[in-house]
Structures are given as structure tokens and as C-alpha cells.
Coordinates of C-alpha atoms and ligand atoms in Angstrom, one line a residue:
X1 CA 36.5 102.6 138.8
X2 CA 32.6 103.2 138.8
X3 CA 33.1 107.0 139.6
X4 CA 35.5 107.1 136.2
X5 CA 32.9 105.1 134.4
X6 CA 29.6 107.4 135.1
X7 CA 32.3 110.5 134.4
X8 CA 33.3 109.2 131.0
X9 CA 29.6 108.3 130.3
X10 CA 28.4 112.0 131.6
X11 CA 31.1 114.0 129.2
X12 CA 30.7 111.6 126.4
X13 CA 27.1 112.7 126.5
X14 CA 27.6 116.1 126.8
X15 CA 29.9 116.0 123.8
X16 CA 27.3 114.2 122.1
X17 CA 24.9 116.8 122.7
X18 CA 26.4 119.5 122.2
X19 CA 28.6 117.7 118.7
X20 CA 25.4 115.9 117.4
X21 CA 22.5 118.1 119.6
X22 CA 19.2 118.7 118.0
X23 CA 20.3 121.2 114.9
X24 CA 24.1 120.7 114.9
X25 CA 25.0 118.9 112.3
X26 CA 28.4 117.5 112.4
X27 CA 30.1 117.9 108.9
X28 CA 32.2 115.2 107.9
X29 CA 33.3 116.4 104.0
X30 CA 33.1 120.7 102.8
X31 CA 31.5 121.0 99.7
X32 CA 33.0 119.9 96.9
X33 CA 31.8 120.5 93.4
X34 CA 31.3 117.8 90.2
X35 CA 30.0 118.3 86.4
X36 CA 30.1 122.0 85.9
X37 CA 28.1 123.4 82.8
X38 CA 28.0 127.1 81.1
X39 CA 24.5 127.0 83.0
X40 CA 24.4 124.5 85.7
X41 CA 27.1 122.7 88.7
X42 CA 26.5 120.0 91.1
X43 CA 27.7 120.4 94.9
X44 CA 28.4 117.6 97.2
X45 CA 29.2 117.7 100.7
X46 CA 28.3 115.2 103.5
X47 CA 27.9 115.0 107.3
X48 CA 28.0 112.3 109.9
X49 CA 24.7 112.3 110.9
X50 CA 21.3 112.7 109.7
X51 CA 19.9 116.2 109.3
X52 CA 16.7 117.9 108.5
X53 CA 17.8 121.6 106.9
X54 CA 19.8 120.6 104.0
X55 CA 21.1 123.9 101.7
X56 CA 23.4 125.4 99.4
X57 CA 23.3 129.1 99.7
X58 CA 25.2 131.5 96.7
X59 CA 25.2 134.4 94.7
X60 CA 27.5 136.5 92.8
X61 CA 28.3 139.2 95.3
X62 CA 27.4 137.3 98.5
X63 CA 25.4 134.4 98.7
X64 CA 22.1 135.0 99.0
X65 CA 20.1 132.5 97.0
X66 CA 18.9 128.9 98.8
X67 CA 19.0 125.5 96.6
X68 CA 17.4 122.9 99.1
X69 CA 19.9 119.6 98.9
X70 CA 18.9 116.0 98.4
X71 CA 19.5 114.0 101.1
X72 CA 20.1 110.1 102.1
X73 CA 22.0 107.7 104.2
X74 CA 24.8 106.5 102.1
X75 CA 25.6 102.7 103.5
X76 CA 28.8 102.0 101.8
X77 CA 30.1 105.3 103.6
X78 CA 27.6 105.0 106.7
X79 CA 27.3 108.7 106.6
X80 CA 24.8 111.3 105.0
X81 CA 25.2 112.7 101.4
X82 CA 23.3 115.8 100.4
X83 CA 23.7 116.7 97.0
X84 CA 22.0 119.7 95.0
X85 CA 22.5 120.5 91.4
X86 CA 22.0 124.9 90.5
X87 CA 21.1 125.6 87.5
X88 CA 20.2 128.8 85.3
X89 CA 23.8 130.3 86.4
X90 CA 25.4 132.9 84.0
X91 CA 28.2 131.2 81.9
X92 CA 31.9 132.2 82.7
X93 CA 30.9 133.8 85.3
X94 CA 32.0 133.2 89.4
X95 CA 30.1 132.4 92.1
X96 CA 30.1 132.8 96.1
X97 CA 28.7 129.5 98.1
X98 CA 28.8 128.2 101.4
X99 CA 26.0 125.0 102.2
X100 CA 23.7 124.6 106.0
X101 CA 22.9 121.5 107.4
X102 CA 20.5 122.5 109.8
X103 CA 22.6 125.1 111.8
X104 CA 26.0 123.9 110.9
X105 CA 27.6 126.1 108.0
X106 CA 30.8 125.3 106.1
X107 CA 33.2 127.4 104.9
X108 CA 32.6 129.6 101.7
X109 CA 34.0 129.5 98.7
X110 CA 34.1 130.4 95.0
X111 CA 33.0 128.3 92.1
X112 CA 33.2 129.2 88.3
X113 CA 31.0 128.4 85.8
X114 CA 32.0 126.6 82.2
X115 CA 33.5 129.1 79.5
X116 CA 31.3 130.1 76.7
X117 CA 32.5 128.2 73.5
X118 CA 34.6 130.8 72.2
X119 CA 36.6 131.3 75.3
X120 CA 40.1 129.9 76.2
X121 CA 40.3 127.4 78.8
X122 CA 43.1 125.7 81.1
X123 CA 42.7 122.2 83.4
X124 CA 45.4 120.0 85.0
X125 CA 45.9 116.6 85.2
X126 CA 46.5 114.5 88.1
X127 CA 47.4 110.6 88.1
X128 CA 48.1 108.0 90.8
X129 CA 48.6 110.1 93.3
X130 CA 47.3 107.5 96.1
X131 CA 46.4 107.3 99.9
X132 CA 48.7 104.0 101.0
X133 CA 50.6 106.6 104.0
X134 CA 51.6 109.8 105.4
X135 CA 54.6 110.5 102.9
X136 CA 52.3 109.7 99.9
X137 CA 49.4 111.5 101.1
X138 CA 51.5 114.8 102.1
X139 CA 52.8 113.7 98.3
X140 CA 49.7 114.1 96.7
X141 CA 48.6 117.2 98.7
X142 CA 52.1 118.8 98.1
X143 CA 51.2 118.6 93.9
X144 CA 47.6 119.5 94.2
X145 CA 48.4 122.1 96.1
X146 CA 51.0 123.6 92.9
X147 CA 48.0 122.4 90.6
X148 CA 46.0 124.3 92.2
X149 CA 47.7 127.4 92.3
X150 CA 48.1 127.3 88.7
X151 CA 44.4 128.2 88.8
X152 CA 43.3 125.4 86.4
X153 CA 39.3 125.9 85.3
X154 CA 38.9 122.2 86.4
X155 CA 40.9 119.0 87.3
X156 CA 41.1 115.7 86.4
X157 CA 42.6 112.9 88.6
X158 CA 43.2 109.5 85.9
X159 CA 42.6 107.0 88.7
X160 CA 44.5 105.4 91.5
X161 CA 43.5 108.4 93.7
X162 CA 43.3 105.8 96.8
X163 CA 45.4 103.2 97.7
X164 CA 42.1 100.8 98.2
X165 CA 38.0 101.9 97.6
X166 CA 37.9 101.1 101.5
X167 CA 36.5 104.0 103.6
X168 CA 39.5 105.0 105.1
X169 CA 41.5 105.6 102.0
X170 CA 38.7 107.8 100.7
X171 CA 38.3 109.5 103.7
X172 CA 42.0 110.8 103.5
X173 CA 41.5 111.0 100.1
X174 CA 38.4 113.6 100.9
X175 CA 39.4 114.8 103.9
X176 CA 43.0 115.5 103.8
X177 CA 43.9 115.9 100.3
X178 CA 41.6 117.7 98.5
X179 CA 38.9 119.3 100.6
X180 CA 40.2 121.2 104.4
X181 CA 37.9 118.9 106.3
X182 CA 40.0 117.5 108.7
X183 CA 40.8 119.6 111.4
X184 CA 43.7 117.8 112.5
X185 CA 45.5 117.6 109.0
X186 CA 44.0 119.7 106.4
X187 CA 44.0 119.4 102.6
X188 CA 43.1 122.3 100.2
X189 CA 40.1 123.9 98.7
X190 CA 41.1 122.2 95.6
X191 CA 38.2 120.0 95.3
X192 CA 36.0 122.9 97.1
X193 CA 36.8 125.7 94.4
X194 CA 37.0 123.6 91.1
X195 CA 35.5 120.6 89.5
X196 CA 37.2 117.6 89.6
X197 CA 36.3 114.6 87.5
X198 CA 37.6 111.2 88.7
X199 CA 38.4 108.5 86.9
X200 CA 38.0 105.0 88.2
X201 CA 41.7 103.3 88.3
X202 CA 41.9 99.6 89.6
X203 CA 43.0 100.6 92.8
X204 CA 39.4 102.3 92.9
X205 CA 38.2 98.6 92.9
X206 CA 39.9 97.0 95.0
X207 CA 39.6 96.6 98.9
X208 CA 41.9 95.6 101.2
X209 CA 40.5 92.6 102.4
X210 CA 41.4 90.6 99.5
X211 CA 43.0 93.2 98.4
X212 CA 41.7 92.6 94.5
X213 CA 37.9 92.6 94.0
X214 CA 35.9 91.0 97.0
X215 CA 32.3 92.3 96.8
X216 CA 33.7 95.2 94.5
X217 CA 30.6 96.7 93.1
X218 CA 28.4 96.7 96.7
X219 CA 30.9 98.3 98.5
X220 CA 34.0 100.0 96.8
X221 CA 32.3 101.0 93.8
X222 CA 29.2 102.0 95.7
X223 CA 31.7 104.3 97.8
X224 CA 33.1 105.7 94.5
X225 CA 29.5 106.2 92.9
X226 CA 28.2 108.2 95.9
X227 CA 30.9 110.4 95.9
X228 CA 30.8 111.3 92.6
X229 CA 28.4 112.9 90.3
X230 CA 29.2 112.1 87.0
X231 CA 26.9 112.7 83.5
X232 CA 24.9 110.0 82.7
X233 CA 25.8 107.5 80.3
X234 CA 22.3 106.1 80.5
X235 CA 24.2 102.3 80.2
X236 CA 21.6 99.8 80.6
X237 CA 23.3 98.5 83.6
X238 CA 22.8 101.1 86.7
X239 CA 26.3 99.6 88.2
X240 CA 28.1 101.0 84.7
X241 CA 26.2 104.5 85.0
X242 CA 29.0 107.5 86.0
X243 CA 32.1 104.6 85.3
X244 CA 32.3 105.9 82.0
X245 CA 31.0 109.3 81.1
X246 CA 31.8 112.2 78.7
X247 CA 31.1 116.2 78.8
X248 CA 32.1 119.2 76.6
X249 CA 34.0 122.2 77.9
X250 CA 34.9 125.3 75.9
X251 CA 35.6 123.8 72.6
X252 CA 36.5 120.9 73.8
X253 CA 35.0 117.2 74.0
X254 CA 36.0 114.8 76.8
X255 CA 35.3 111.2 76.8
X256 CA 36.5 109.0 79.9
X257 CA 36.5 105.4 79.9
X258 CA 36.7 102.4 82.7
X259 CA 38.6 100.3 80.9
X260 CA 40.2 98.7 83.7
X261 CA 39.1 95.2 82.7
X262 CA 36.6 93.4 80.2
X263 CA 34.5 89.7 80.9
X264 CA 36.0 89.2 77.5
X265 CA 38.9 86.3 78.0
X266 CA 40.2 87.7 74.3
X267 CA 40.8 90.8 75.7
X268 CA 41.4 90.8 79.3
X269 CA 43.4 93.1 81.0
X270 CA 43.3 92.7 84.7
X271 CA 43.3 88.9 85.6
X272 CA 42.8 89.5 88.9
X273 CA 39.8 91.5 88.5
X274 CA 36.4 89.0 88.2
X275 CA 34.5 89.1 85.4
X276 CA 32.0 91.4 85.4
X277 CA 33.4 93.8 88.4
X278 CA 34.1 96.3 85.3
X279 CA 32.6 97.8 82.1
X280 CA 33.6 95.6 78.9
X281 CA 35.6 97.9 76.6
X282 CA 36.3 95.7 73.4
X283 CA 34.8 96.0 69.9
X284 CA 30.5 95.6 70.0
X285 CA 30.3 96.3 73.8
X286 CA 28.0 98.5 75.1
X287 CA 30.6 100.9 76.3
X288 CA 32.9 100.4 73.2
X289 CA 29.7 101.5 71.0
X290 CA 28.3 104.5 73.5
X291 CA 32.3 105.4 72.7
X292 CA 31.7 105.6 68.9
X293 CA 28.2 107.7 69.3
X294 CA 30.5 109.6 71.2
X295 CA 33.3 110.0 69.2
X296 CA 31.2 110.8 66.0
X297 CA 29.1 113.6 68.2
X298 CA 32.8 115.2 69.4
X299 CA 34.1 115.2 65.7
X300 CA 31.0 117.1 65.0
X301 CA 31.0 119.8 67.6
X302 CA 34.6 120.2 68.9
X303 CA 37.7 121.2 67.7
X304 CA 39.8 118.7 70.2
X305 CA 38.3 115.1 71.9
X306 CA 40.3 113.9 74.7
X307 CA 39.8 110.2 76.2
X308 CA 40.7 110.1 79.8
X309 CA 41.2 106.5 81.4
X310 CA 43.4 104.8 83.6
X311 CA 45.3 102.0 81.8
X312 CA 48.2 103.1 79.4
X313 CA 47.9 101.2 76.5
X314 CA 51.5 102.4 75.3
X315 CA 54.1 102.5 78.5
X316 CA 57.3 101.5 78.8
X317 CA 56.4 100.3 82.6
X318 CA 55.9 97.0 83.8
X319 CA 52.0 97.5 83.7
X320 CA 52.7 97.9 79.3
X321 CA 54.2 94.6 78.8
X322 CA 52.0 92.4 76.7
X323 CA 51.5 89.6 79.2
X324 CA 51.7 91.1 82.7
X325 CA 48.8 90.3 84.9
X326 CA 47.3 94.2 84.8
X327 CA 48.2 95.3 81.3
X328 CA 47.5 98.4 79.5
X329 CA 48.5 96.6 75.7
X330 CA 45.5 95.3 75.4
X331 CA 44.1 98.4 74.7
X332 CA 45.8 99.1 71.3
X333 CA 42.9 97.7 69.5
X334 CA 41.1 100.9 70.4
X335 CA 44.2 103.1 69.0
X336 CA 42.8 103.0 64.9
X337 CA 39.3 104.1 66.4
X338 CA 40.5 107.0 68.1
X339 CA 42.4 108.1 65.2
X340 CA 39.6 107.5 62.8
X341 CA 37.6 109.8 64.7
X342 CA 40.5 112.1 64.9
X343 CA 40.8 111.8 68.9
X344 CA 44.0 114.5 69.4
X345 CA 45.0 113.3 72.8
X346 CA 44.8 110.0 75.2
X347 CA 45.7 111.0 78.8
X348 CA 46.4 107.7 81.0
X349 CA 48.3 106.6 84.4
X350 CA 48.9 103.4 86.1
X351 CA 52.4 102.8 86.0
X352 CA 53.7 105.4 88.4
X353 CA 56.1 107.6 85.8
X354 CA 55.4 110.3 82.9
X355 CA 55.6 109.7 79.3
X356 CA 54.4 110.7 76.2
X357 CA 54.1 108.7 73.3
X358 CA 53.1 108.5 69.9
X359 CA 51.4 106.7 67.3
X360 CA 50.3 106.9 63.5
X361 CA 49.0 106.1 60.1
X362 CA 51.5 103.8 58.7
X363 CA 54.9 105.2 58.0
X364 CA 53.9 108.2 61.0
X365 CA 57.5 106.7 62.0
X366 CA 59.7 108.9 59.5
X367 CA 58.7 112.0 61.1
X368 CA 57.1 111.1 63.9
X369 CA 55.4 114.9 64.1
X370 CA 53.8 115.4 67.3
X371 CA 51.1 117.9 66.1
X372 CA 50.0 116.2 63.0
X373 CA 46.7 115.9 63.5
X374 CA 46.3 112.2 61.9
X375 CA 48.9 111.2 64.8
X376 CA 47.7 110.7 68.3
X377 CA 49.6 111.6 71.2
X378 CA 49.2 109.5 74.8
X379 CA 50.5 110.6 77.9
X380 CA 51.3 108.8 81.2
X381 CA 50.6 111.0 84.5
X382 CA 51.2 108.2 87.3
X383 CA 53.2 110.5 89.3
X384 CA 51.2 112.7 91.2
X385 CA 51.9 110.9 94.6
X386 CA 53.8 107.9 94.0
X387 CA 57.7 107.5 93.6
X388 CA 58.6 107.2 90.0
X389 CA 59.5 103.7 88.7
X390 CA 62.0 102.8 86.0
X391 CA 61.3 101.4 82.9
X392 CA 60.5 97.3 82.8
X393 CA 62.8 95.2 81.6
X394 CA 62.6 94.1 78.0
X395 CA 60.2 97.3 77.8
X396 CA 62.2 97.8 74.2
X397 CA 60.0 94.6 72.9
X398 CA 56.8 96.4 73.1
X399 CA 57.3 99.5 72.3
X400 CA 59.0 99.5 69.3
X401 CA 57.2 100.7 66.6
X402 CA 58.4 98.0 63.8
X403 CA 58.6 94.9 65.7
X404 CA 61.9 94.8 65.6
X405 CA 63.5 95.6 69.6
X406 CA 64.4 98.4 68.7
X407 CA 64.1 102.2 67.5
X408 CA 61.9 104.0 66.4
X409 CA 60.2 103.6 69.4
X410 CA 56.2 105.2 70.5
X411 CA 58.0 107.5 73.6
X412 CA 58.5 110.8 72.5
X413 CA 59.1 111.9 76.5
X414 CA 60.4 109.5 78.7
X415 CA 61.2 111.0 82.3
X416 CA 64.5 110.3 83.9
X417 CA 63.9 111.5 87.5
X418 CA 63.7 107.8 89.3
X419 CA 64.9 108.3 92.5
X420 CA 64.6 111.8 92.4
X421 CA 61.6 111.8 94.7
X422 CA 59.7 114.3 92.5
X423 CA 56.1 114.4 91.5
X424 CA 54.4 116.0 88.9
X425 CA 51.0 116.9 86.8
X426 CA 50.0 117.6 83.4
X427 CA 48.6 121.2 82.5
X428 CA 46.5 121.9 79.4
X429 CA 46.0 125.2 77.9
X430 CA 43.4 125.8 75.2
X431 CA 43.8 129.1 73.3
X432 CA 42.5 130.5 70.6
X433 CA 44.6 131.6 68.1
X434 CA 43.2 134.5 65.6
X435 CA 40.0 133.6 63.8
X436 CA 39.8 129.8 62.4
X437 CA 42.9 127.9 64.5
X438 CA 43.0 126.5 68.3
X439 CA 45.9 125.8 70.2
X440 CA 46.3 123.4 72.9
X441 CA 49.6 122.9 74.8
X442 CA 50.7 120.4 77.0
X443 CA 53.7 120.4 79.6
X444 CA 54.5 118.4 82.5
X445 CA 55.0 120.7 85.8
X446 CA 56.9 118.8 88.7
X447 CA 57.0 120.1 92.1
X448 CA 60.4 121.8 92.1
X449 CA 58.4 124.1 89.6
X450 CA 60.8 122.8 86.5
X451 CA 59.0 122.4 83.7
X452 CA 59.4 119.3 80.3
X453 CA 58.2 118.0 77.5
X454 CA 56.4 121.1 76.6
X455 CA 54.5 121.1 73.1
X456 CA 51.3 122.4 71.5
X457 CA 49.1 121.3 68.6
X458 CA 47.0 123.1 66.1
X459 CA 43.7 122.4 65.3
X460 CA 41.4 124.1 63.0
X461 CA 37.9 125.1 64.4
X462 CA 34.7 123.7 62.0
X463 CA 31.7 125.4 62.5
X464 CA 30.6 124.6 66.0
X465 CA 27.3 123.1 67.0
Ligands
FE2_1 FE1 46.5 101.4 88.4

């Protein structure tokens, strides 16, 4: 028994050595890349222990140009996070990187700067797509994979990307879904090759000890702010900075909220979430008026603004009932805003289905016209991982569009594939069409390839800033 003990101890150090030895880093995630610009992107990557030599080498033939990483020990995670931001890159134009920690390299691979504003563009949109096990990670890899082949200029995941924001859910999340970092069960270059900007969903939040909320924002929200790198809000609470954020692409403004919850009893919307674990959304709060500023700057300098967040205010699911304990509904007091400022698409998840619906100045109802710009379509993506649920009962109550139970009701698109084990993402093309006029259109791609609810709108382009 002794002999077998001083054996174990002598190969466990010579693994050690030769894993962790002096230079040899041991990488624990490949780069992945956040908040791309025309002129500037932000790599990530992380190893398991600490390391001296941190760098990001590219170029456009080979890469040949250092960026020296920041470095630090990341608690939450208990591993290293290096993190350098390039700038003065040529817009729409692609890039060769691979990134050294001391003298462990990863693998290389290709990065693509933001189109110039006159360009056409093209992203996909994931939703609940989710860690909980095997079949719903393979799932989730399955339809990022056909995302990513579609060759999308960046991604989007609406939230609910892991079951729980404990360790283990990110690290499949990270390591076998959408980077190839684990060597026993890789995932894809998805995350490596194009940006992709995550939204916080409640599942985000939660850990699995109490399952809702425990010690949220010092350990699950800490995870999800370290692995991120959002655009600054510049909120005037540091735990609200990169929850909420917004950036421009092509002609296009983004704006993504958190509004998984407020400390506002009026308005609540997750009642198992404490107050103040997430952003207030309502009227006057600090996020609902950075929303505005935003909103008025997008209407300036873009011919389409998208919000992005994870709660469906409009869904025929059990999460869109009035009174269920994680709600969406309350939302619909942000529904005039958005139009006001001309907002010309909401993209959501939560409830684990896909549907589109759509709402109006009053009378909208008589035509219901999907691509009348004072009309605002929302869409529900909560089916990139997760086995599609039916509708909730009594879901005709509230969402009817005259109070009544029944027709006209807000879904334009309601899927009918429950059961069907199928899984799906949204893709958005942008494309300009002849001098003054943008097109953007929207279909739903599930994984047999099939395609629905395709449809484009129109928008005519101001001067841009
Ligand atoms: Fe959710």
C-alpha cells in the first residue's frame, strides 16, 4: 500500500511538472472574441494557472503582430483570465490570431472585423439553449453548429445559455459548446471565430444551491461578468455595468436589456429573484432612462434598433401569463416606448418555443402588417437546446389583442413542432436595397434545415451619423 502511495505521489508530480512546469501554461478556455468594432475587438481566453507571458499574436496574412494581454486571478472561476483589446484594425476586413501563455499556444483562427456602414450584414440568434445534460448540451452544440455554418458576422445567445451560473454549467457551456476546449468532448469554433454577445437570462442568476438567487451577484454574476466583455453602460452601480449594454453594427443599433426582475413591487417580474439581484427596468430607473438616451441616439444614427433581452413580454407560454411567478407581461409597459422611438424589432426567449408576435398603434389589428414600420414585431427564440413546450393553458386570455379571449390575437407565428424534438435559431439578414431603402429579413432555421415564418421589412435610410 505505501509502495502504491509514493508511486501515485511520484507520477502525480511528474504530470504536474511537465502539465503545469515552469512555462507551460495549461489552457483551460481557446480564445474567444466579444464587442467587435470597424476598428477594434476584444479576445478572451483563460488558463488554469497563473502565467507570466500573456499574448495575442495576428495579422492579416499570418499573424505576426504581439498585443500583450491583461491578466488576473478570477475567484468566482478560480482560474486566470487574460484579456486584450486590438485596436487600429482595418474595417471589414479578416484577421489571422492564435494567443501564448508563456509557451503554451492555442489554436488559430480567424476573426472579422465590423462592416463599414454601408455594407450588408447577417447575425443569428440563439435562445435557451442550456447546459442541464448530455442530450441538451449535444442539443445546443447540434444548432450552433448549423448557426455557424450559416457564416453569421456575429451571434447573439438571449439568455438561458446555462442551466445554473455555477462553474460547471459554464464550463460546458465554454468548453463543450461553443469553443473546442475540451479534449474529451469538443464544441466548435463558434465562439472562437465570431462575436458573441450574451444576454443575462434568469437561469444566468441562479445557482444550484438554492437553486434561485443565493449570493447571486458575488458569485454567478461575477462568473458571467468575467467572462464577458460587454460596452460600458457607465451605470453608477459597478454590479449593473455589462448587464445591460448597447452597440452599433452596419446600420444597425442594438440595445440589450436585463430585465429579468426590478426591486419595484409594482412591477415585479420574477418573485423569486431578491430585490436588488437585478437592474430595475420600470419607468424613471436608471436603466429605463440610459434606454431612452439610447433609443433617441439609435433613431438618430440607424436605420433599424433592435432590443435584445430575455423575458418575452408577449408569449403564449406559461412564462407570458399575467400572474405566473417569472412573467414576461409585465414588460408591456415598455411596448409604447419602443414604438415611439420606432424600435423595428424585440428579440426575446424564456419560454422554451418560437413565436412571433405583433403589436400596434391602436386599430394595428385590421391589418395587422408585419412591415409597417409604426408596428413592432417580437420574437421568441427559446429553442435552441431545450424541447419545445406547448402553449399554457388559458394562454388565449393574454394574448388577445381586444380583451376579449379571443382573436385577433398578438402571434403572427406560432410553432407547432412540440414533441417533434427539433431546435432552431433565428437568422437576420441586413441588405441594402438600391440607394435610400434597407431590408432586413427574418426566418427561423430548425435543425432538419426547414425553414418558417420567413418575412422582411423595409426601412428607409436617414442621413447617417
Ligand atoms: Fe428564462
Amino acid at each position: 500500500m505505501k509502495k502504491l502511495i509514493i508511486k501515485t505521489a511520484i507520477i502525480s508530480l511528474i504530470l504536474n511538472v511537465s502539465i503545469y512546469g515552469k512555462n507551460t501554461a495549461s489552457l483551460y478556455i481557446q480564445p474567444y472574441i466579444q464587442n467587435v468594432s470597424q476598428t477594434e475587438i476584444t479576445i478572451l481566453w483563460w488558463t488554469r494557472n497563473e502565467t507570466q507571458k500573456n499574448n495575442v499574436k495576428y495579422g492579416q496574412v499570418e499573424p505576426e503582430i504581439i498585443k500583450k494581454a491583461a491578466s488576473r486571478y478570477i475567484e468566482s472561476v478560480d482560474k486566470y483570465l487574460h484579456e486584450a483589446t486590438i485596436t487600429n484594425l482595418k474595417p471589414e476586413n479578416s484577421y489571422h490570431y492564435f494567443v501564448k501563455s508563456d509557451d503554451t499556444k492555442s489554436g488559430t483562427y480567424t476573426f472579422h472585423t465590423a462592416v463599414r456602414t454601408n455594407s450588408d450584414f447577417h447575425f443569428v440568434i440563439l435562445g435557451d439553449g442550456r447546459t442541464d445534460n448530455d442530450k441538451v448540451i449535444q442539443n445546443h452544440r447540434a444548432i450552433t453548429k448549423i448557426a455557424f455554418d450559416r457564416n453569421p458576422d456575429f451571434a447573439f445567445h438571449l439568455g438561458d445559455m446555462v442551466y445554473s451560473g455555477d462553474q460547471i454549467h459554464w464550463d460546458r457551456f465554454w468548453r463543450r459548446i461553443c469553443t473546442n476546449s475540451d479534449p474529451d468532448d469538443p464544441g466548435l469554433k463558434f465562439a472562437s471565430s465570431i462575436p458573441y454577445y450574451l444576454v443575462v437570462g434568469n437561469h444566468e442568476i441562479y445557482s444550484s444551491r438554492t437553486f434561485y438567487s443565493d449570493g447571486n451577484l458575488k458569485t454567478t454574476m461575477a462568473r458571467y461578468k468575467a467572462y464577458v466583455s460587454n460596452p460600458k453602460n457607465n451605470s453608477k452601480n459597478d454590479l449593473w455595468e455589462e448587464r445591460y449594454y448597447s452597440f452599433r453594427y452596419g446600420v444597425a443599433s442594438f440595445i440589450i436589456l436585463d430585465t429579468n426582475n426590478t426591486s419595484n413591487d409594482q412591477h415585479d417580474n420574477h418573485q423569486y429573484l431578491p430585490d436588488g439581484s437585478t437592474p430595475d427596468w420600470e419607468p424613471n430607473s436608471e436603466q429605463y432612462l440610459w434606454l431612452l438616451k439610447e433609443l433617441e441616439k439609435a433613431q438618430k444614427n440607424s436605420v433599424f434598433t433592435f432590443i435584445v433581452m430575455h423575458p418575452a413580454p408577449y408569449s403564449r407560454g406559461p412564462h407570458g401569463a399575467p400572474d405566473e411567478v417569472q412573467s414576461g407581461y409585465h414588460i408591456r409597459i415598455l411596448d409604447p416606448v419602443f414604438r415611439e422611438y420606432g424600435v423595428d424589432a424585440v428579440f426575446c426567449a424564456h419560454d422554451h418555443h418560437v413565436e412571433r408576435c405583433l403589436t400596434g398603434p391602436e386599430g394595428f389589428e385590421k391589418k395587422m402588417d408585419d412591415s409597417d414600420p409604426r408596428n413592432l414585431n417580437y420574437f421568441i427564440i427559446g429553442n435552441s437546446g431545450q424541447s419545445a413546450r406547448k402553449p399554457a393553458d388559458g394562454w388565449q386570455s393574454w394574448i388577445d389583442i381586444n380583451d376579449n379571449d379571443g382573436e385577433p390575437f398578438y402571434s403572427r407565428y406560432f410553432y407547432d413542432w412540440v414533441k417533434a424534438d427539433s431546435y432552431s435559431f433565428l437568422d437576420v439578414d441586413i441588405e441594402k436595397l438600391g440607394e435610400k431603402n434597407w431590408q432586413a429579413t427574418f426566418q427561423i432555421i430548425r435543425d432538419d434545415l426547414k425553414m418558417f415564418d420567413k418575412f422582411s421589412i423595409v426601412r428607409e435610410s436617414a442621413d447617417l451619423n
